[in-house]
Coordinates of C-alpha atoms (C1' of nucleotides) in Angstrom, one line a residue:
Chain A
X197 CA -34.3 -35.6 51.0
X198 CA -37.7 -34.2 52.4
X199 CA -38.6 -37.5 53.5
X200 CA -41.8 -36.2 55.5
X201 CA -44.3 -39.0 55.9
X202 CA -45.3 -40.9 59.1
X203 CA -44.8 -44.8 57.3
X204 CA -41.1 -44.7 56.5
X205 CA -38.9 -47.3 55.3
X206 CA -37.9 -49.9 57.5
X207 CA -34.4 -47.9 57.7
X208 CA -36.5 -44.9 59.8
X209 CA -38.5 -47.7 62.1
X210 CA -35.4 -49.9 62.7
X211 CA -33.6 -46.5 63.9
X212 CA -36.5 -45.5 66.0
X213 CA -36.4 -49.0 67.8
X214 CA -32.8 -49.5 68.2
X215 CA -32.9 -45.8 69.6
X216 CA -35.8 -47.0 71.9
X217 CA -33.9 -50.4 73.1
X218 CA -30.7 -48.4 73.6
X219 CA -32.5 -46.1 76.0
X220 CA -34.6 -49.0 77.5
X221 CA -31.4 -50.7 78.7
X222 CA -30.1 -47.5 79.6
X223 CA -32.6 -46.8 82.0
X224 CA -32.1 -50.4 83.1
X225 CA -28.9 -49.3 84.0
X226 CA -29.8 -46.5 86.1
X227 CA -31.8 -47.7 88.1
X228 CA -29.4 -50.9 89.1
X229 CA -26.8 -48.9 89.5
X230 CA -27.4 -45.1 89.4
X231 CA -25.9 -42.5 86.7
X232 CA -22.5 -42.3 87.5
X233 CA -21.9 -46.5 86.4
X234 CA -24.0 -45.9 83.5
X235 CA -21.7 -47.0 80.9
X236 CA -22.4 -47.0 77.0
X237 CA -20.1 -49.9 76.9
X238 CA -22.5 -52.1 79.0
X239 CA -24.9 -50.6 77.2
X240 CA -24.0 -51.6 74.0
X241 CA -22.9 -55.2 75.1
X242 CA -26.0 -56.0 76.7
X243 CA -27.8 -55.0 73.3
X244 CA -25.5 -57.3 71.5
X245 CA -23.5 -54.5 69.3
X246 CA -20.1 -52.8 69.3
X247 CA -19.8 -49.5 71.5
X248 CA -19.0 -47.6 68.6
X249 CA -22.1 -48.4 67.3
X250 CA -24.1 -46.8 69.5
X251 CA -22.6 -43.5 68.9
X252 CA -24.9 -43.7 65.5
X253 CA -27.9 -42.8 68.0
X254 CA -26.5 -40.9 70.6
X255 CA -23.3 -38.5 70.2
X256 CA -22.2 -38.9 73.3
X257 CA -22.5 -40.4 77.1
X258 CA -24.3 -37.0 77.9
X259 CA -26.8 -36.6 75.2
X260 CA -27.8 -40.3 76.5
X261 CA -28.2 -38.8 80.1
X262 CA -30.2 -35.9 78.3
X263 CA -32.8 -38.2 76.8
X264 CA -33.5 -40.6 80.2
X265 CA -33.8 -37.0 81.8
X266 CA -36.5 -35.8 79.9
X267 CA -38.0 -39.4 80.1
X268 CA -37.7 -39.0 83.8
X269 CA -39.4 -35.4 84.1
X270 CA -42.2 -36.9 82.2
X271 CA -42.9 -39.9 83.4
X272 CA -42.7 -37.8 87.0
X273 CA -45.2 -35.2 85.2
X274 CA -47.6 -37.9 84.5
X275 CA -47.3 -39.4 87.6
X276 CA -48.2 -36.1 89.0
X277 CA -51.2 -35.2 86.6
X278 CA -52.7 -38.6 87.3
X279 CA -52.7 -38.2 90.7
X280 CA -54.2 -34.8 90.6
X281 CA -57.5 -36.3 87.9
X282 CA -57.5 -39.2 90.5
X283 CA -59.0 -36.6 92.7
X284 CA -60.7 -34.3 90.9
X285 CA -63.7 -34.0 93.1
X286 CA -62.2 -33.1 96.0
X287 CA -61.1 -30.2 97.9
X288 CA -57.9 -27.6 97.2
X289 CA -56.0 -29.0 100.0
X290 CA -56.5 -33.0 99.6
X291 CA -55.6 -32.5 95.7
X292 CA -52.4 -30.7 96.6
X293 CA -51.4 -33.3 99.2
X294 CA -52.8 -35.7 96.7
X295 CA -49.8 -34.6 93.9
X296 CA -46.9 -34.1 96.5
X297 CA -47.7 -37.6 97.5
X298 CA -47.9 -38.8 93.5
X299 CA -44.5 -37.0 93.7
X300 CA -43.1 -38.3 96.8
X301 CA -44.2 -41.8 95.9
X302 CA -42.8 -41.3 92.3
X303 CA -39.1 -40.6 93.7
X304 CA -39.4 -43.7 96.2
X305 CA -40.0 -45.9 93.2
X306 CA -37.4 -44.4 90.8
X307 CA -34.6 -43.0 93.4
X308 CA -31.8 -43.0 90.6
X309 CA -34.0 -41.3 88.0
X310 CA -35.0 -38.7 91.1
X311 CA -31.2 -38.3 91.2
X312 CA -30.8 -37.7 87.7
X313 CA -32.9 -34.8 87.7
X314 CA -33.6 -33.3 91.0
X315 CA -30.3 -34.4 92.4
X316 CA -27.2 -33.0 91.9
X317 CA -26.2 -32.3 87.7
X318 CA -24.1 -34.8 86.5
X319 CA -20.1 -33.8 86.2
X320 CA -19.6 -30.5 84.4
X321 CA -23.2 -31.7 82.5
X322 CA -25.8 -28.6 82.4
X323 CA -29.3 -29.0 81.0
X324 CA -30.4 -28.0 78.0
X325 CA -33.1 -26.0 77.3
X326 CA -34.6 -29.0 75.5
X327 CA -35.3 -30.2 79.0
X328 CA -37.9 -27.5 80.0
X329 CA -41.4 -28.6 78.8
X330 CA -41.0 -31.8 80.5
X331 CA -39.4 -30.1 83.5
X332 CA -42.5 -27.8 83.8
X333 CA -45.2 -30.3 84.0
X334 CA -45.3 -30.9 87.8
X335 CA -45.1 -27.6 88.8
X336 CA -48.1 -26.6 85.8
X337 CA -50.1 -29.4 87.9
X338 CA -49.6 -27.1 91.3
X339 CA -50.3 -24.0 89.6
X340 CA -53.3 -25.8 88.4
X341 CA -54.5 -26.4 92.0
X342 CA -53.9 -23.2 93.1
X343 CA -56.0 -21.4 89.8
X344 CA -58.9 -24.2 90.6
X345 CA -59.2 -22.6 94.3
X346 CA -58.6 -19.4 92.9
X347 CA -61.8 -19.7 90.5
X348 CA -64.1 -21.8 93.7
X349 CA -63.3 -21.8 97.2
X350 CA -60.9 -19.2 97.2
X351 CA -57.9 -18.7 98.7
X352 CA -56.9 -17.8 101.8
X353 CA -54.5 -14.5 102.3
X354 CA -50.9 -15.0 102.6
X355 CA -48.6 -12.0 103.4
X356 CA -46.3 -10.7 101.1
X357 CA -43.4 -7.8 102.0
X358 CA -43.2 -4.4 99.8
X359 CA -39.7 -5.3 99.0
X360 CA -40.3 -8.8 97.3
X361 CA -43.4 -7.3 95.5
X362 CA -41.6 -6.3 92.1
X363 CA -39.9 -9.8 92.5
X364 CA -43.6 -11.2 92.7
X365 CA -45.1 -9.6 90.1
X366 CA -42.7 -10.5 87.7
X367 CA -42.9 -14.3 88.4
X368 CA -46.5 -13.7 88.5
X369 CA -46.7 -12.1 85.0
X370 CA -44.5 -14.8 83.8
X371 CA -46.1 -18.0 85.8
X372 CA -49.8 -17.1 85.9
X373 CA -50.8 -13.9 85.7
X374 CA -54.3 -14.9 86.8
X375 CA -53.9 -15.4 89.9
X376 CA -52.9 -13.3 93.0
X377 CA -49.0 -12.5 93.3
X378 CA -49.2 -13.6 96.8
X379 CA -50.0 -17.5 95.8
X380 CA -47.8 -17.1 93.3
X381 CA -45.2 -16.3 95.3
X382 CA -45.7 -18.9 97.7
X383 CA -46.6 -21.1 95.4
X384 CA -43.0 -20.5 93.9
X385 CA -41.1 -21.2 97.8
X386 CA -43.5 -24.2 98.1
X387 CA -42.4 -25.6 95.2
X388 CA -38.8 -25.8 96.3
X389 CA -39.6 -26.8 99.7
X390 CA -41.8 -30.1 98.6
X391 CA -38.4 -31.2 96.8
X392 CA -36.1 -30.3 100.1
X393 CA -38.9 -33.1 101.4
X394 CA -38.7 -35.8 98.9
X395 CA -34.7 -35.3 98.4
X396 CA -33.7 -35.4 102.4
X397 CA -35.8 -38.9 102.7
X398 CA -34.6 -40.2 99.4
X399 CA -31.4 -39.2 100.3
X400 CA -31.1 -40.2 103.4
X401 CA -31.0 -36.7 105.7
X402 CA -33.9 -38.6 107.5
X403 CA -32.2 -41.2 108.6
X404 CA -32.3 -41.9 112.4
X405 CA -34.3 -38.7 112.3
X406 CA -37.9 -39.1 110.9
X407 CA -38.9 -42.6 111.0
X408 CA -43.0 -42.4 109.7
X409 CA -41.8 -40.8 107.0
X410 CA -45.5 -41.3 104.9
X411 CA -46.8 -39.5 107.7
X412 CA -44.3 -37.0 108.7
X413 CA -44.1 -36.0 104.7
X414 CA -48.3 -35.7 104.2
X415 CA -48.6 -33.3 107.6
X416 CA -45.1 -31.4 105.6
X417 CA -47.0 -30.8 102.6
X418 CA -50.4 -30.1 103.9
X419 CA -48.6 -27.4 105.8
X420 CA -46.9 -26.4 102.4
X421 CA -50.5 -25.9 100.5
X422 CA -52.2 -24.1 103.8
X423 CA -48.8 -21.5 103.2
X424 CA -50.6 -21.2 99.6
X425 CA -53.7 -20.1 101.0
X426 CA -55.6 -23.4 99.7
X427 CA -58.2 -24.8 102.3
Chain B
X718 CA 4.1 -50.2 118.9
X719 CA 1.9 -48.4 121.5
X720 CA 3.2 -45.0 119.9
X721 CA 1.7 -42.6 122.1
X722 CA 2.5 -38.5 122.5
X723 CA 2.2 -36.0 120.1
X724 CA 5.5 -35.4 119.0
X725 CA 6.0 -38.2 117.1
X726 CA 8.5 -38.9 114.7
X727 CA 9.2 -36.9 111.0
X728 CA 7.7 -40.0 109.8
X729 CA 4.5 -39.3 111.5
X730 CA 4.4 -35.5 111.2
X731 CA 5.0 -36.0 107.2
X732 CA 2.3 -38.3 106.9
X733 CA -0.5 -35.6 108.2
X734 CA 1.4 -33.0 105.9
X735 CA 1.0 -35.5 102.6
X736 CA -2.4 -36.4 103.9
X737 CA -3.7 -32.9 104.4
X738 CA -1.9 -32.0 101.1
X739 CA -4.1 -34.6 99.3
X740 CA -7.1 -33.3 100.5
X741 CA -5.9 -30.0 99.6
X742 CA -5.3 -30.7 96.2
X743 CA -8.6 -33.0 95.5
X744 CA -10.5 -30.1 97.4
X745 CA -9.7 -28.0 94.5
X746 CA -10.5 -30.4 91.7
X747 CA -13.6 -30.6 93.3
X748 CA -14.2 -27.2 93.0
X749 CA -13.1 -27.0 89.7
X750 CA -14.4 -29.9 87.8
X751 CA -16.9 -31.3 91.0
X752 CA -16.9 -34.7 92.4
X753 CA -17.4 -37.2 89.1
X754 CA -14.3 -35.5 88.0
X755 CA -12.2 -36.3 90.8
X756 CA -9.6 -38.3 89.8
X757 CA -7.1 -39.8 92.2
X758 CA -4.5 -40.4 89.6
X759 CA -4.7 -36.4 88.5
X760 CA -3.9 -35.6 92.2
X761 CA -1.4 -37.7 92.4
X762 CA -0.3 -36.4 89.3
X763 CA -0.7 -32.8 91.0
X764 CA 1.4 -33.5 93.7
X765 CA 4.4 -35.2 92.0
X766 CA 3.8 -38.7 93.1
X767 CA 3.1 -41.8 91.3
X768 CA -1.1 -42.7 92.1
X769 CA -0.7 -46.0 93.6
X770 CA 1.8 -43.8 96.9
X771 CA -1.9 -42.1 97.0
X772 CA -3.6 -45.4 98.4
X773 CA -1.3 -45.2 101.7
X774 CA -3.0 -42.5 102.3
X775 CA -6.3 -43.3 101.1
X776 CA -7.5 -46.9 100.8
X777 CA -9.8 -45.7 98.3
X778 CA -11.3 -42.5 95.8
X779 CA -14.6 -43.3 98.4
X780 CA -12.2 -42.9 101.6
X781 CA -10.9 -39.9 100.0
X782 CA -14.5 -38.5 99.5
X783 CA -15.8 -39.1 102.6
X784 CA -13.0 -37.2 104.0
X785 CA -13.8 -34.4 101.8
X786 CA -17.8 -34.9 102.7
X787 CA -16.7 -34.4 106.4
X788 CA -14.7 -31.4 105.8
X789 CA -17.2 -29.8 103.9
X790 CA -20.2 -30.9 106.3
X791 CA -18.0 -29.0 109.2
X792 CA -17.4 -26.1 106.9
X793 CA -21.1 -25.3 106.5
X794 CA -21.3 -26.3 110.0
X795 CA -18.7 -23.7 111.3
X796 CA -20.5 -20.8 108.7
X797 CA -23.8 -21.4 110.4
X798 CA -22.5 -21.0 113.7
X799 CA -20.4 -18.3 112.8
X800 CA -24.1 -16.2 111.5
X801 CA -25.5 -17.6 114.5
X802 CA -22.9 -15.9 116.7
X803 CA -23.1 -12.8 114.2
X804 CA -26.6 -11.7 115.2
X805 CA -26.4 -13.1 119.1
X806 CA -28.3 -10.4 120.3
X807 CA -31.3 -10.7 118.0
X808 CA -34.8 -12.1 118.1
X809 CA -35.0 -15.5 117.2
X810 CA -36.4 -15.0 113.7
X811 CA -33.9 -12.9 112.7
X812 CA -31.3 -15.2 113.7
X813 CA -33.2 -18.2 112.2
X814 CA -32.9 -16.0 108.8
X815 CA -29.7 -15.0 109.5
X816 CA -28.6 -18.5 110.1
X817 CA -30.7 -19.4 106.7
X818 CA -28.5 -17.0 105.1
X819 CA -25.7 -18.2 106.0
X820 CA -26.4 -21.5 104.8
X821 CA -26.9 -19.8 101.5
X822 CA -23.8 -18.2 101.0
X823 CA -21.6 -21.0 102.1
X824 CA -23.4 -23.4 99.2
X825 CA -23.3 -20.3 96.7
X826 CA -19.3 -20.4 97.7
X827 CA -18.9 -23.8 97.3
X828 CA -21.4 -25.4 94.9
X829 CA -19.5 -28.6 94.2
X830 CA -19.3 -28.8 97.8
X831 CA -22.8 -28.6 98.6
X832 CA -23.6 -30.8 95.9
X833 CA -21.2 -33.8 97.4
X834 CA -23.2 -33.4 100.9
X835 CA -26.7 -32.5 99.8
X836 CA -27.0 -33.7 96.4
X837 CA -27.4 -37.1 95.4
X838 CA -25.1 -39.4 96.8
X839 CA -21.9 -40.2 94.6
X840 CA -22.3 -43.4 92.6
X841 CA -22.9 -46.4 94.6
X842 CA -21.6 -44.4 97.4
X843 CA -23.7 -44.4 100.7
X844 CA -22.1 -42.2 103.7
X845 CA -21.0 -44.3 106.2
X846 CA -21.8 -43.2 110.0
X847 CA -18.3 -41.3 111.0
X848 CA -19.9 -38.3 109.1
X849 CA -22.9 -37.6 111.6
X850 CA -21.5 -35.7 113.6
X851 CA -20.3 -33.1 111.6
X852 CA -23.4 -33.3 109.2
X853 CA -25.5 -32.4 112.0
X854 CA -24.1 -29.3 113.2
X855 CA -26.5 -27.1 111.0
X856 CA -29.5 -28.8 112.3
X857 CA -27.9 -28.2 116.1
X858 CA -27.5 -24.3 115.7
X859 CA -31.4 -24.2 114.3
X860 CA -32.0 -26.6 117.4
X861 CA -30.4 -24.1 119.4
X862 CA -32.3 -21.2 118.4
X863 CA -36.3 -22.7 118.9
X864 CA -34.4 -23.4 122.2
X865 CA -33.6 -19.8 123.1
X866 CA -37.1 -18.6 121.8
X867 CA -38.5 -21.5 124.3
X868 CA -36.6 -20.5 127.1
X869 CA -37.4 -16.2 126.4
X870 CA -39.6 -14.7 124.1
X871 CA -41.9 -17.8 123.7
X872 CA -42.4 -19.9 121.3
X873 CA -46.3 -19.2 118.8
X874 CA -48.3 -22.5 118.6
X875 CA -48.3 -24.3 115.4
X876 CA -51.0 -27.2 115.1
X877 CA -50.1 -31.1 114.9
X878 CA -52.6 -33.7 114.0
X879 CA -52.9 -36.8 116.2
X880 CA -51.8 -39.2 113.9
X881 CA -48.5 -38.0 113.9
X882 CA -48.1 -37.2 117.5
X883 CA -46.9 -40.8 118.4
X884 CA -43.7 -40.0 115.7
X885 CA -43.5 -36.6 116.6
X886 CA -42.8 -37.5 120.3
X887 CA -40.1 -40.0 119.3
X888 CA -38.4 -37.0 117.2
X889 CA -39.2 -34.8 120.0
X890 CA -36.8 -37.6 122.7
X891 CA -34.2 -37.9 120.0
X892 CA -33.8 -34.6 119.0
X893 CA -34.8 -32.1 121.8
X894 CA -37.0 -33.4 124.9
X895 CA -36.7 -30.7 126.5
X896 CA -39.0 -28.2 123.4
X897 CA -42.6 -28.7 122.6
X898 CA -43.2 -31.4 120.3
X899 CA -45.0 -29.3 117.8
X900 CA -41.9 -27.1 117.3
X901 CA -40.0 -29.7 116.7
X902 CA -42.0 -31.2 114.4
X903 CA -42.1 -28.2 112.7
X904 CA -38.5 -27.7 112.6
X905 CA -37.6 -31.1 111.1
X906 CA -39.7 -30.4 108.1
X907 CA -38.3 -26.7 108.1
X908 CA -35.1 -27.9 108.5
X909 CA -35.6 -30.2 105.1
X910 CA -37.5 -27.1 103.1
X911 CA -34.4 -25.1 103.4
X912 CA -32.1 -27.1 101.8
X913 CA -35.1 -27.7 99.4
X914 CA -34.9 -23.7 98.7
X915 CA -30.9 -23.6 98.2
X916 CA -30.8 -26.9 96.2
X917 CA -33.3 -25.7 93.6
X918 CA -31.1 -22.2 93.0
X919 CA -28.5 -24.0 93.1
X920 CA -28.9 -26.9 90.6
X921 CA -30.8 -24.5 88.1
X922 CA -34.0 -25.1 88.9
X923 CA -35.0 -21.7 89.7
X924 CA -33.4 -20.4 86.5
X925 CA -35.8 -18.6 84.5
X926 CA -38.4 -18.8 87.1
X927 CA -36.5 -16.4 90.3
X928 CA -34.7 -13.7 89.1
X929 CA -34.1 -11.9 92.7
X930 CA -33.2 -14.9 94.6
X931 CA -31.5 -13.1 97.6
X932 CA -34.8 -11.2 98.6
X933 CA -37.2 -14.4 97.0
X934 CA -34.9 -17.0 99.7
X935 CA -35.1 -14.4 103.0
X936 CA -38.6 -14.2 102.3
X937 CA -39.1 -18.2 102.0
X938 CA -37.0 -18.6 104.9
X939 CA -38.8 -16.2 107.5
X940 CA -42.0 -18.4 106.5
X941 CA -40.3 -21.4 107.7
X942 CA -39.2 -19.9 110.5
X943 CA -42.5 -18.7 111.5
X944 CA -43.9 -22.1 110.8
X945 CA -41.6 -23.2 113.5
X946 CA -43.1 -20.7 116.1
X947 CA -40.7 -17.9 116.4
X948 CA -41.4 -14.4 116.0
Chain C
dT945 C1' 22.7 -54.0 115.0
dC946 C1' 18.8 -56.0 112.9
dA947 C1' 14.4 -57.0 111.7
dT948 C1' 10.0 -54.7 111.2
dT949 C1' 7.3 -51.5 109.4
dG950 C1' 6.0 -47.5 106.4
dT951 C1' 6.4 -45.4 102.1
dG952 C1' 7.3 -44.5 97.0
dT953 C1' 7.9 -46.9 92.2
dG954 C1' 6.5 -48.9 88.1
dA955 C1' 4.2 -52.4 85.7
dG956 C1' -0.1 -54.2 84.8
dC957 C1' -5.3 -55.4 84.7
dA958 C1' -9.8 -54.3 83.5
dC959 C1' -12.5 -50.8 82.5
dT960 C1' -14.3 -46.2 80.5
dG961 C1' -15.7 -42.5 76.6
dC962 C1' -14.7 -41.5 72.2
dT963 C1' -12.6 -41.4 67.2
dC964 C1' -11.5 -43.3 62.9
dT965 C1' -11.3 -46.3 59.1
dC966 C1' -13.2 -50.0 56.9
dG967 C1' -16.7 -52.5 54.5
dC968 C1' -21.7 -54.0 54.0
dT969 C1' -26.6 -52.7 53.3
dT970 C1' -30.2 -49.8 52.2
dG971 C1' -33.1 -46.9 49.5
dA972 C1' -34.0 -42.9 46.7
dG973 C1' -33.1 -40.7 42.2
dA974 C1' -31.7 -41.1 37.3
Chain D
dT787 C1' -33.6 -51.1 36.7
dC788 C1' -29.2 -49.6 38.0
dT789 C1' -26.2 -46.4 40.7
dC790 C1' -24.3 -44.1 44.2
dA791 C1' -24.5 -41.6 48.4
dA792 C1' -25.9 -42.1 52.9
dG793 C1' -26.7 -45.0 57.0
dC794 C1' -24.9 -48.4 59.8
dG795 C1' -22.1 -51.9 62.3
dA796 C1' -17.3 -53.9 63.2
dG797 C1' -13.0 -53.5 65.0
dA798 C1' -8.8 -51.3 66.2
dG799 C1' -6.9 -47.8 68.8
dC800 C1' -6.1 -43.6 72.1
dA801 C1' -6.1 -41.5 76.4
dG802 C1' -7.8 -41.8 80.6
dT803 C1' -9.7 -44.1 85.0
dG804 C1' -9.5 -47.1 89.9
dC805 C1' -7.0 -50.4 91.9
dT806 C1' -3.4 -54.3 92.8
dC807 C1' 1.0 -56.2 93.3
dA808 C1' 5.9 -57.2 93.6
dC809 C1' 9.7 -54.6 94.5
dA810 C1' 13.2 -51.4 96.7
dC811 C1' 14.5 -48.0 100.0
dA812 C1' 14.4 -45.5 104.4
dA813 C1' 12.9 -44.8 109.1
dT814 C1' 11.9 -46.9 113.5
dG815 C1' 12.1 -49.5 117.6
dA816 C1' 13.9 -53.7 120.1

DNA sequence: TCATTGTGTGAGCACTGCTCTCGCTTGAGA
DNA sequence: TCTCAAGCGAGAGCAGTGCTCACACAATGA
């Protein structure tokens, strides 16, 4: 054992290739066909090896799913974080509409990995808490913008009731305790509310309803940041 | 043929039994196990009958679902209307929360539920157009009340750039030509950020992150309404 | 009365996730 | 350098799935 360093046999590489092609395919396979037909069977044909083979690298159907989830929440994350440094220079407000947009364009482009992780959890499948980091990333981008306006321009007041105040402070303390409750707090309720956006056009809730949905979704989420207090 | 009146045959009257019991029956696997899970042969199986009797009823596991999408579209329907009625007497923004709430409840009650109508859509499955009505009777009760604020108290202005106005007026003939076009441009959107707010405490993604979710979601909802124009 | 229709049966097809045993290959330690 | 456990792929097999089809029986309407 304690095999530790980075140039390992050609066992260790072959195993981190054959892992990689597996989910390569797999995600091939999503997106054709979304997550429920994603079958380790096809899978492992398409690869040219035996089904049972496959359970060398992944234990099971789920632990598959697991993987192309956090491959999803990244690849959204940096999707996200690019489109916030593509606009560094300008103001609170265009950077936030800036990232929604990264997002919204992000889910148009990948509907069934949108699915997969901002959709409704597969069968009786749960997340584990593997998934986090990666699932963090866009919302660290947000907070980001907020804590940039907080530090320049400043924000703008947003009311917050006595009775969601110990509520508040807690997500503050946990989120960014930097910055005032209120954004927070908003922050947190905008968060939500740019995914009811993204999921009702990608899902289709907007159909015969909103047509110019680019439009209809950057006046949404400007309105979103101003409820932040960005400007 | 040409088999008219309502009392028809026992052959007739057993059919709506056995198809009403089928739904029953799947209804409650979906609860249980949620809709990847449902399996036609285990209801069968359920009800004492051999699965292939099942496809006289149903031509197909997707028939079978979009009956139970329907059902559960009108259930939520029915509980918003029902918390609309509830609080009649109200100003407007306390029914929009009310109605909000309502919404809430009926997806904490029946997560798998909510998660066949406002989650992704099922495999390949897209929902064909006999569901409309029935998914559209939440929007119609929030319609309803930016209509009674109109018509009494008033509605508060919200702003709307130019360049959406030429979408927002075709919403605004579809949807309700008879209310401002800013409110119900504002209301589409809201309409999408609630179900933004209950999907993300519903699929987990507000785990770790809102502890008081009750208070957190009345708060996020009276914004929207606001953000709508009532008061 | 008789033919038509509706309904339940059971076998069967092609597919799925997953398990298990069997050998071959690899690579690290003696 | 040799040895032997570990890693890996093959293949058979189990239990389950959606769905189809030929068949038999019962209800219905002419």
């Amino acid at each position: 054992m304690t095999t530790s360093s980075t140039t390992q046999g050609a066992r260790a590489r072959a195993r981190i290739e054959v892992t990689a092609a597996i989910k390569d395919e797999a995600r091939r396979q999503l997106a054709a066909e979304g997550a429920a037909k994603l079958s380790l069977r096809a899978v492992a044909r398409q690869l040219g090896m035996v089904s049972s083979a496959l359970y060398r690298y992944f234990p099971s159907r789920d632990d598959l799913l697991t993987a192309l989830i956090i491959d999803a929440y990244d690849s959204l994350g940096e999707r996200a974080e690019a489109a916030h440094h593509a606009v560094a220079d300008a103001g609170p407000l265009s950077r936030w509409t800036a990232v929604c947009e990264g997002v919204r364009d992000w889910a148009l482009a990948h509907p069934h990995e949108y699915a997969l992780i901002y959709g409704s959890p597969v069968p009786g499948y749960s997340a584990p808490d593997t998934t986090v980091p990666a699932a963090s990333r866009v919302g660290l981008v947000l907070i980001g913008i907020v804590r940039e306006a907080h530090e320049g321009p400043g924000l703008t007041d947003v009311p917050l009731p006595t009775e969601l105040r110990p509520e508040a402070e807690r997500m503050t303390a946990d989120l960014a305790p930097d910055l005032p409750t209120e954004a927070v707090t908003a922050l947190v309720a905008a968060w939500a509310q740019l995914f009811g956006l993204v999921g009702f056009e990608l899902f289709g809730q907007f159909n015969r309803v909103v047509e110019d949905r680019g439009r209809f979704f950057r006046h949404a989420v400007a309105g979103l940041g101003r409820g932040v207090g960005l400007r």
